[in-house]
Amino acid sequence: MLDKYITPVIKPLLTPVVALMHKRGITPDQLTVAGFLIGLLAVPFIAFEMWYAALTAIALNRILDGLDGALARHANLSSSAGGFLDITLDFLFYAAIPLGFILANPEQNAIAGSILLATFIGTGSSFLAFAIAAEKFKLEKPQFKYKSFYYLNGLTEGTETIALFIAFCIWPQHFAIMASIFATACAITIFTRIHGGYNTLKRQEADEVTQANE
């Protein structure tokens, strides 16, 4: 929901950093992998209730996630392989954080964390499945032209998810209630993506049939 507003604000701030990285020979894929590995460190930090260490790992992961794409565009190194690597590791990172809270306190967090993970699968699968079909129909992506694949909007996107992870680390005792509320928002995102995506693709197929018969 907020990604289309936040991203244009952040992009200019990254330009000097990515220019320096490009001069040093750092590649976007190296940043993607480094960010993922740092992000995974949050899991044991959370499991052992080292909240601010976990928060630092999450923040560094997100900074590097923003830098890899910016560096790819700056160095003209954008690629489908890089986009695939980036989004795959992103979703694995998103799933790892609730797992850490489940490990930290299974009795209190297991049910809410499991529901949140299930809804993450729903938002991720609806997002990626539509991107495949959008590529087939060459659908335009006016709000996210810089992305390497179609970026489907939703109530819960990257910005909202990171805000949630930060809140988890600041108020870990309220994980269950925050996870439950966010899972509900994810469920709304899943419904709107399936409904909107299905109808969009139906229209595209109908248009193709009409054009073929003309």
PDB file of C-alpha atoms in Angstrom:
ATOM      1  CA  MET A   1       0.000   0.000   0.000  1.00  0.00           C
ATOM      2  CA  LEU A   2       2.812   2.423   0.915  1.00  0.00           C
ATOM      3  CA  ASP A   3       5.610   1.156  -1.377  1.00  0.00           C
ATOM      4  CA  LYS A   4       4.643   3.437  -4.281  1.00  0.00           C
ATOM      5  CA  TYR A   5       4.928   6.485  -1.969  1.00  0.00           C
ATOM      6  CA  ILE A   6       8.022   5.455   0.004  1.00  0.00           C
ATOM      7  CA  THR A   7      10.181   4.243  -2.894  1.00  0.00           C
ATOM      8  CA  PRO A   8      10.405   7.583  -4.794  1.00  0.00           C
ATOM      9  CA  VAL A   9      11.504   9.298  -1.561  1.00  0.00           C
ATOM     10  CA  ILE A  10      14.243   6.776  -0.820  1.00  0.00           C
ATOM     11  CA  LYS A  11      15.644   6.361  -4.350  1.00  0.00           C
ATOM     12  CA  PRO A  12      17.490   9.734  -4.540  1.00  0.00           C
ATOM     13  CA  LEU A  13      19.084   9.087  -1.146  1.00  0.00           C
ATOM     14  CA  LEU A  14      20.659   5.886  -2.453  1.00  0.00           C
ATOM     15  CA  THR A  15      22.265   7.393  -5.548  1.00  0.00           C
ATOM     16  CA  PRO A  16      25.592   8.534  -3.976  1.00  0.00           C
ATOM     17  CA  VAL A  17      25.987   5.226  -2.164  1.00  0.00           C
ATOM     18  CA  VAL A  18      25.395   3.052  -5.222  1.00  0.00           C
ATOM     19  CA  ALA A  19      27.757   5.224  -7.291  1.00  0.00           C
ATOM     20  CA  LEU A  20      30.504   4.558  -4.748  1.00  0.00           C
ATOM     21  CA  MET A  21      29.711   0.835  -4.691  1.00  0.00           C
ATOM     22  CA  HIS A  22      29.845   0.678  -8.475  1.00  0.00           C
ATOM     23  CA  LYS A  23      33.319   2.234  -8.423  1.00  0.00           C
ATOM     24  CA  ARG A  24      34.427  -0.398  -5.893  1.00  0.00           C
ATOM     25  CA  GLY A  25      33.267  -3.223  -8.183  1.00  0.00           C
ATOM     26  CA  ILE A  26      30.451  -4.433  -5.935  1.00  0.00           C
ATOM     27  CA  THR A  27      27.686  -6.205  -7.851  1.00  0.00           C
ATOM     28  CA  PRO A  28      23.933  -6.124  -7.151  1.00  0.00           C
ATOM     29  CA  ASP A  29      23.777  -9.892  -6.661  1.00  0.00           C
ATOM     30  CA  GLN A  30      26.525  -9.693  -4.040  1.00  0.00           C
ATOM     31  CA  LEU A  31      24.430  -7.159  -2.124  1.00  0.00           C
ATOM     32  CA  THR A  32      21.341  -9.345  -2.442  1.00  0.00           C
ATOM     33  CA  VAL A  33      23.087 -12.400  -0.983  1.00  0.00           C
ATOM     34  CA  ALA A  34      24.874 -10.392   1.727  1.00  0.00           C
ATOM     35  CA  GLY A  35      21.598  -8.737   2.764  1.00  0.00           C
ATOM     36  CA  PHE A  36      19.854 -12.098   2.946  1.00  0.00           C
ATOM     37  CA  LEU A  37      22.558 -13.666   5.117  1.00  0.00           C
ATOM     38  CA  ILE A  38      22.559 -10.668   7.457  1.00  0.00           C
ATOM     39  CA  GLY A  39      18.770 -10.803   7.625  1.00  0.00           C
ATOM     40  CA  LEU A  40      18.876 -14.472   8.612  1.00  0.00           C
ATOM     41  CA  LEU A  41      20.981 -13.528  11.634  1.00  0.00           C
ATOM     42  CA  ALA A  42      17.809 -11.969  13.015  1.00  0.00           C
ATOM     43  CA  VAL A  43      16.317 -15.446  13.554  1.00  0.00           C
ATOM     44  CA  PRO A  44      18.728 -16.624  16.296  1.00  0.00           C
ATOM     45  CA  PHE A  45      18.780 -13.104  17.751  1.00  0.00           C
ATOM     46  CA  ILE A  46      14.981 -13.221  18.079  1.00  0.00           C
ATOM     47  CA  ALA A  47      14.968 -16.810  19.335  1.00  0.00           C
ATOM     48  CA  PHE A  48      17.353 -15.772  22.124  1.00  0.00           C
ATOM     49  CA  GLU A  49      15.385 -12.554  22.751  1.00  0.00           C
ATOM     50  CA  MET A  50      18.176 -10.242  21.631  1.00  0.00           C
ATOM     51  CA  TRP A  51      15.643  -7.765  20.281  1.00  0.00           C
ATOM     52  CA  TYR A  52      17.842  -4.832  19.321  1.00  0.00           C
ATOM     53  CA  ALA A  53      20.418  -7.077  17.651  1.00  0.00           C
ATOM     54  CA  ALA A  54      17.550  -8.560  15.648  1.00  0.00           C
ATOM     55  CA  LEU A  55      16.272  -5.091  14.814  1.00  0.00           C
ATOM     56  CA  THR A  56      19.735  -4.125  13.556  1.00  0.00           C
ATOM     57  CA  ALA A  57      19.939  -7.230  11.340  1.00  0.00           C
ATOM     58  CA  ILE A  58      16.474  -6.517   9.916  1.00  0.00           C
ATOM     59  CA  ALA A  59      17.371  -2.873   9.228  1.00  0.00           C
ATOM     60  CA  LEU A  60      20.632  -3.812   7.487  1.00  0.00           C
ATOM     61  CA  ASN A  61      18.800  -6.411   5.405  1.00  0.00           C
ATOM     62  CA  ARG A  62      16.320  -3.815   4.202  1.00  0.00           C
ATOM     63  CA  ILE A  63      19.013  -1.232   3.468  1.00  0.00           C
ATOM     64  CA  LEU A  64      20.935  -3.719   1.325  1.00  0.00           C
ATOM     65  CA  ASP A  65      17.680  -4.799  -0.329  1.00  0.00           C
ATOM     66  CA  GLY A  66      17.111  -1.209  -1.382  1.00  0.00           C
ATOM     67  CA  LEU A  67      20.695  -0.791  -2.546  1.00  0.00           C
ATOM     68  CA  ASP A  68      20.874  -3.916  -4.746  1.00  0.00           C
ATOM     69  CA  GLY A  69      18.132  -2.783  -7.100  1.00  0.00           C
ATOM     70  CA  ALA A  70      19.410   0.802  -7.155  1.00  0.00           C
ATOM     71  CA  LEU A  71      22.924  -0.424  -7.946  1.00  0.00           C
ATOM     72  CA  ALA A  72      21.598  -2.671 -10.729  1.00  0.00           C
ATOM     73  CA  ARG A  73      19.843   0.276 -12.369  1.00  0.00           C
ATOM     74  CA  HIS A  74      22.808   2.610 -11.847  1.00  0.00           C
ATOM     75  CA  ALA A  75      25.263   0.130 -13.417  1.00  0.00           C
ATOM     76  CA  ASN A  76      22.840  -1.056 -16.117  1.00  0.00           C
ATOM     77  CA  LEU A  77      23.031  -4.535 -14.622  1.00  0.00           C
ATOM     78  CA  SER A  78      19.285  -5.140 -14.174  1.00  0.00           C
ATOM     79  CA  SER A  79      18.439  -8.718 -15.128  1.00  0.00           C
ATOM     80  CA  SER A  80      15.746 -11.332 -14.758  1.00  0.00           C
ATOM     81  CA  ALA A  81      18.216 -13.538 -12.876  1.00  0.00           C
ATOM     82  CA  GLY A  82      18.930 -10.749 -10.402  1.00  0.00           C
ATOM     83  CA  GLY A  83      15.231 -10.003  -9.989  1.00  0.00           C
ATOM     84  CA  PHE A  84      14.511 -13.677  -9.399  1.00  0.00           C
ATOM     85  CA  LEU A  85      17.279 -13.943  -6.786  1.00  0.00           C
ATOM     86  CA  ASP A  86      16.119 -10.775  -5.055  1.00  0.00           C
ATOM     87  CA  ILE A  87      12.434 -11.641  -4.730  1.00  0.00           C
ATOM     88  CA  THR A  88      13.104 -15.270  -3.749  1.00  0.00           C
ATOM     89  CA  LEU A  89      15.457 -14.310  -0.923  1.00  0.00           C
ATOM     90  CA  ASP A  90      13.089 -11.520   0.127  1.00  0.00           C
ATOM     91  CA  PHE A  91      10.228 -13.955   0.682  1.00  0.00           C
ATOM     92  CA  LEU A  92      12.479 -16.369   2.550  1.00  0.00           C
ATOM     93  CA  PHE A  93      13.563 -13.510   4.806  1.00  0.00           C
ATOM     94  CA  TYR A  94       9.944 -12.480   5.405  1.00  0.00           C
ATOM     95  CA  ALA A  95       9.078 -16.055   6.450  1.00  0.00           C
ATOM     96  CA  ALA A  96      12.118 -16.366   8.721  1.00  0.00           C
ATOM     97  CA  ILE A  97      11.161 -13.501  11.049  1.00  0.00           C
ATOM     98  CA  PRO A  98       7.872 -14.966  12.369  1.00  0.00           C
ATOM     99  CA  LEU A  99       9.688 -18.290  12.738  1.00  0.00           C
ATOM    100  CA  GLY A 100      12.148 -16.592  15.074  1.00  0.00           C
ATOM    101  CA  PHE A 101       9.327 -15.340  17.297  1.00  0.00           C
ATOM    102  CA  ILE A 102       7.731 -18.795  17.355  1.00  0.00           C
ATOM    103  CA  LEU A 103      11.066 -20.253  18.491  1.00  0.00           C
ATOM    104  CA  ALA A 104      11.412 -17.525  21.137  1.00  0.00           C
ATOM    105  CA  ASN A 105       8.074 -18.330  22.796  1.00  0.00           C
ATOM    106  CA  PRO A 106       6.223 -21.287  21.228  1.00  0.00           C
ATOM    107  CA  GLU A 107       3.408 -21.308  23.786  1.00  0.00           C
ATOM    108  CA  GLN A 108       2.499 -17.683  23.248  1.00  0.00           C
ATOM    109  CA  ASN A 109       3.451 -17.139  19.593  1.00  0.00           C
ATOM    110  CA  ALA A 110       3.021 -20.431  17.723  1.00  0.00           C
ATOM    111  CA  ILE A 111      -0.604 -20.085  16.601  1.00  0.00           C
ATOM    112  CA  ALA A 112      -0.456 -16.418  15.579  1.00  0.00           C
ATOM    113  CA  GLY A 113       2.955 -16.925  13.960  1.00  0.00           C
ATOM    114  CA  SER A 114       1.730 -19.925  11.994  1.00  0.00           C
ATOM    115  CA  ILE A 115      -1.314 -18.024  10.747  1.00  0.00           C
ATOM    116  CA  LEU A 116       0.920 -15.127   9.726  1.00  0.00           C
ATOM    117  CA  LEU A 117       3.231 -17.492   7.825  1.00  0.00           C
ATOM    118  CA  ALA A 118       0.241 -19.037   6.031  1.00  0.00           C
ATOM    119  CA  THR A 119      -0.983 -15.613   4.924  1.00  0.00           C
ATOM    120  CA  PHE A 120       2.562 -14.707   3.801  1.00  0.00           C
ATOM    121  CA  ILE A 121       2.388 -17.727   1.488  1.00  0.00           C
ATOM    122  CA  GLY A 122      -0.901 -16.397   0.143  1.00  0.00           C
ATOM    123  CA  THR A 123       0.356 -12.866  -0.494  1.00  0.00           C
ATOM    124  CA  GLY A 124       3.574 -14.173  -2.031  1.00  0.00           C
ATOM    125  CA  SER A 125       1.958 -16.746  -4.289  1.00  0.00           C
ATOM    126  CA  SER A 126      -0.757 -14.365  -5.535  1.00  0.00           C
ATOM    127  CA  PHE A 127       1.929 -11.734  -6.170  1.00  0.00           C
ATOM    128  CA  LEU A 128       4.272 -14.038  -8.097  1.00  0.00           C
ATOM    129  CA  ALA A 129       1.569 -15.967  -9.969  1.00  0.00           C
ATOM    130  CA  PHE A 130       0.132 -12.744 -11.357  1.00  0.00           C
ATOM    131  CA  ALA A 131       3.623 -11.560 -12.341  1.00  0.00           C
ATOM    132  CA  ILE A 132       4.006 -14.664 -14.535  1.00  0.00           C
ATOM    133  CA  ALA A 133       0.698 -14.022 -16.310  1.00  0.00           C
ATOM    134  CA  ALA A 134       1.435 -10.288 -16.591  1.00  0.00           C
ATOM    135  CA  GLU A 135       4.685 -11.114 -18.398  1.00  0.00           C
ATOM    136  CA  LYS A 136       2.763 -13.286 -20.855  1.00  0.00           C
ATOM    137  CA  PHE A 137       0.339 -10.460 -21.684  1.00  0.00           C
ATOM    138  CA  LYS A 138       3.061  -7.762 -21.529  1.00  0.00           C
ATOM    139  CA  LEU A 139       1.052  -5.764 -18.992  1.00  0.00           C
ATOM    140  CA  GLU A 140       2.474  -2.352 -18.166  1.00  0.00           C
ATOM    141  CA  LYS A 141       3.584  -1.528 -14.609  1.00  0.00           C
ATOM    142  CA  PRO A 142       3.233   2.276 -14.496  1.00  0.00           C
ATOM    143  CA  GLN A 143       3.864   2.675 -10.743  1.00  0.00           C
ATOM    144  CA  PHE A 144       6.900   0.378 -10.625  1.00  0.00           C
ATOM    145  CA  LYS A 145       8.593   0.692 -14.029  1.00  0.00           C
ATOM    146  CA  TYR A 146      11.979   0.052 -12.447  1.00  0.00           C
ATOM    147  CA  LYS A 147      11.017  -3.420 -11.222  1.00  0.00           C
ATOM    148  CA  SER A 148      12.214  -6.456 -13.195  1.00  0.00           C
ATOM    149  CA  PHE A 149       8.731  -8.030 -13.042  1.00  0.00           C
ATOM    150  CA  TYR A 150       5.120  -6.921 -12.614  1.00  0.00           C
ATOM    151  CA  TYR A 151       4.634  -5.489  -9.120  1.00  0.00           C
ATOM    152  CA  LEU A 152       1.060  -6.112  -7.957  1.00  0.00           C
ATOM    153  CA  ASN A 153      -0.244  -3.690  -5.328  1.00  0.00           C
ATOM    154  CA  GLY A 154      -1.850  -4.793  -2.080  1.00  0.00           C
ATOM    155  CA  LEU A 155      -2.867  -3.658   1.399  1.00  0.00           C
ATOM    156  CA  THR A 156       0.250  -5.310   2.844  1.00  0.00           C
ATOM    157  CA  GLU A 157       3.454  -4.735   0.880  1.00  0.00           C
ATOM    158  CA  GLY A 158       7.140  -4.510   1.771  1.00  0.00           C
ATOM    159  CA  THR A 159       6.920  -1.220   3.690  1.00  0.00           C
ATOM    160  CA  GLU A 160       4.080  -2.413   5.909  1.00  0.00           C
ATOM    161  CA  THR A 161       5.814  -5.746   6.523  1.00  0.00           C
ATOM    162  CA  ILE A 162       9.064  -4.104   7.622  1.00  0.00           C
ATOM    163  CA  ALA A 163       7.152  -1.713   9.893  1.00  0.00           C
ATOM    164  CA  LEU A 164       5.554  -4.794  11.448  1.00  0.00           C
ATOM    165  CA  PHE A 165       8.924  -6.502  11.978  1.00  0.00           C
ATOM    166  CA  ILE A 166      10.273  -3.378  13.677  1.00  0.00           C
ATOM    167  CA  ALA A 167       7.207  -3.282  15.930  1.00  0.00           C
ATOM    168  CA  PHE A 168       7.721  -6.968  16.761  1.00  0.00           C
ATOM    169  CA  CYS A 169      11.271  -6.230  17.972  1.00  0.00           C
ATOM    170  CA  ILE A 170      10.242  -3.163  19.988  1.00  0.00           C
ATOM    171  CA  TRP A 171       7.192  -4.778  21.603  1.00  0.00           C
ATOM    172  CA  PRO A 172       7.889  -8.551  21.444  1.00  0.00           C
ATOM    173  CA  GLN A 173       5.392  -9.226  24.233  1.00  0.00           C
ATOM    174  CA  HIS A 174       2.607  -8.155  21.841  1.00  0.00           C
ATOM    175  CA  PHE A 175       3.735 -10.368  18.937  1.00  0.00           C
ATOM    176  CA  ALA A 176       0.596 -12.536  18.954  1.00  0.00           C
ATOM    177  CA  ILE A 177      -1.898  -9.684  18.693  1.00  0.00           C
ATOM    178  CA  MET A 178       0.146  -7.747  16.105  1.00  0.00           C
ATOM    179  CA  ALA A 179       0.699 -10.889  14.021  1.00  0.00           C
ATOM    180  CA  SER A 180      -3.026 -11.668  14.141  1.00  0.00           C
ATOM    181  CA  ILE A 181      -4.000  -8.175  13.004  1.00  0.00           C
ATOM    182  CA  PHE A 182      -1.443  -8.201  10.196  1.00  0.00           C
ATOM    183  CA  ALA A 183      -2.519 -11.680   9.115  1.00  0.00           C
ATOM    184  CA  THR A 184      -6.033 -10.297   8.713  1.00  0.00           C
ATOM    185  CA  ALA A 185      -4.685  -7.485   6.536  1.00  0.00           C
ATOM    186  CA  CYS A 186      -2.738 -10.074   4.514  1.00  0.00           C
ATOM    187  CA  ALA A 187      -5.946 -12.060   4.030  1.00  0.00           C
ATOM    188  CA  ILE A 188      -7.594  -8.943   2.603  1.00  0.00           C
ATOM    189  CA  THR A 189      -4.595  -8.487   0.284  1.00  0.00           C
ATOM    190  CA  ILE A 190      -4.871 -12.097  -0.879  1.00  0.00           C
ATOM    191  CA  PHE A 191      -8.576 -11.681  -1.652  1.00  0.00           C
ATOM    192  CA  THR A 192      -8.142  -8.399  -3.528  1.00  0.00           C
ATOM    193  CA  ARG A 193      -5.177  -9.744  -5.518  1.00  0.00           C
ATOM    194  CA  ILE A 194      -6.993 -12.930  -6.520  1.00  0.00           C
ATOM    195  CA  HIS A 195     -10.179 -11.036  -7.383  1.00  0.00           C
ATOM    196  CA  GLY A 196      -8.416  -8.228  -9.237  1.00  0.00           C
ATOM    197  CA  GLY A 197      -5.841 -10.461 -10.878  1.00  0.00           C
ATOM    198  CA  TYR A 198      -8.395 -12.992 -12.083  1.00  0.00           C
ATOM    199  CA  ASN A 199     -10.639 -10.365 -13.613  1.00  0.00           C
ATOM    200  CA  THR A 200      -7.720  -8.505 -15.194  1.00  0.00           C
ATOM    201  CA  LEU A 201      -6.489 -11.674 -16.899  1.00  0.00           C
ATOM    202  CA  LYS A 202     -10.017 -12.586 -18.008  1.00  0.00           C
ATOM    203  CA  ARG A 203     -10.289  -9.195 -19.708  1.00  0.00           C
ATOM    204  CA  GLN A 204      -6.898  -9.637 -21.357  1.00  0.00           C
ATOM    205  CA  GLU A 205      -7.892 -13.032 -22.733  1.00  0.00           C
ATOM    206  CA  ALA A 206     -11.235 -11.679 -23.965  1.00  0.00           C
ATOM    207  CA  ASP A 207      -9.465  -8.773 -25.681  1.00  0.00           C
ATOM    208  CA  GLU A 208      -7.078 -11.175 -27.411  1.00  0.00           C
ATOM    209  CA  VAL A 209      -9.987 -13.285 -28.682  1.00  0.00           C
ATOM    210  CA  THR A 210     -11.782 -10.163 -29.936  1.00  0.00           C
ATOM    211  CA  GLN A 211      -8.669  -8.911 -31.726  1.00  0.00           C
ATOM    212  CA  ALA A 212      -8.082 -12.344 -33.290  1.00  0.00           C
ATOM    213  CA  ASN A 213     -11.646 -12.399 -34.676  1.00  0.00           C
ATOM    214  CA  GLU A 214     -11.453  -8.924 -36.203  1.00  0.00           C
TER     215      GLU A 214
END
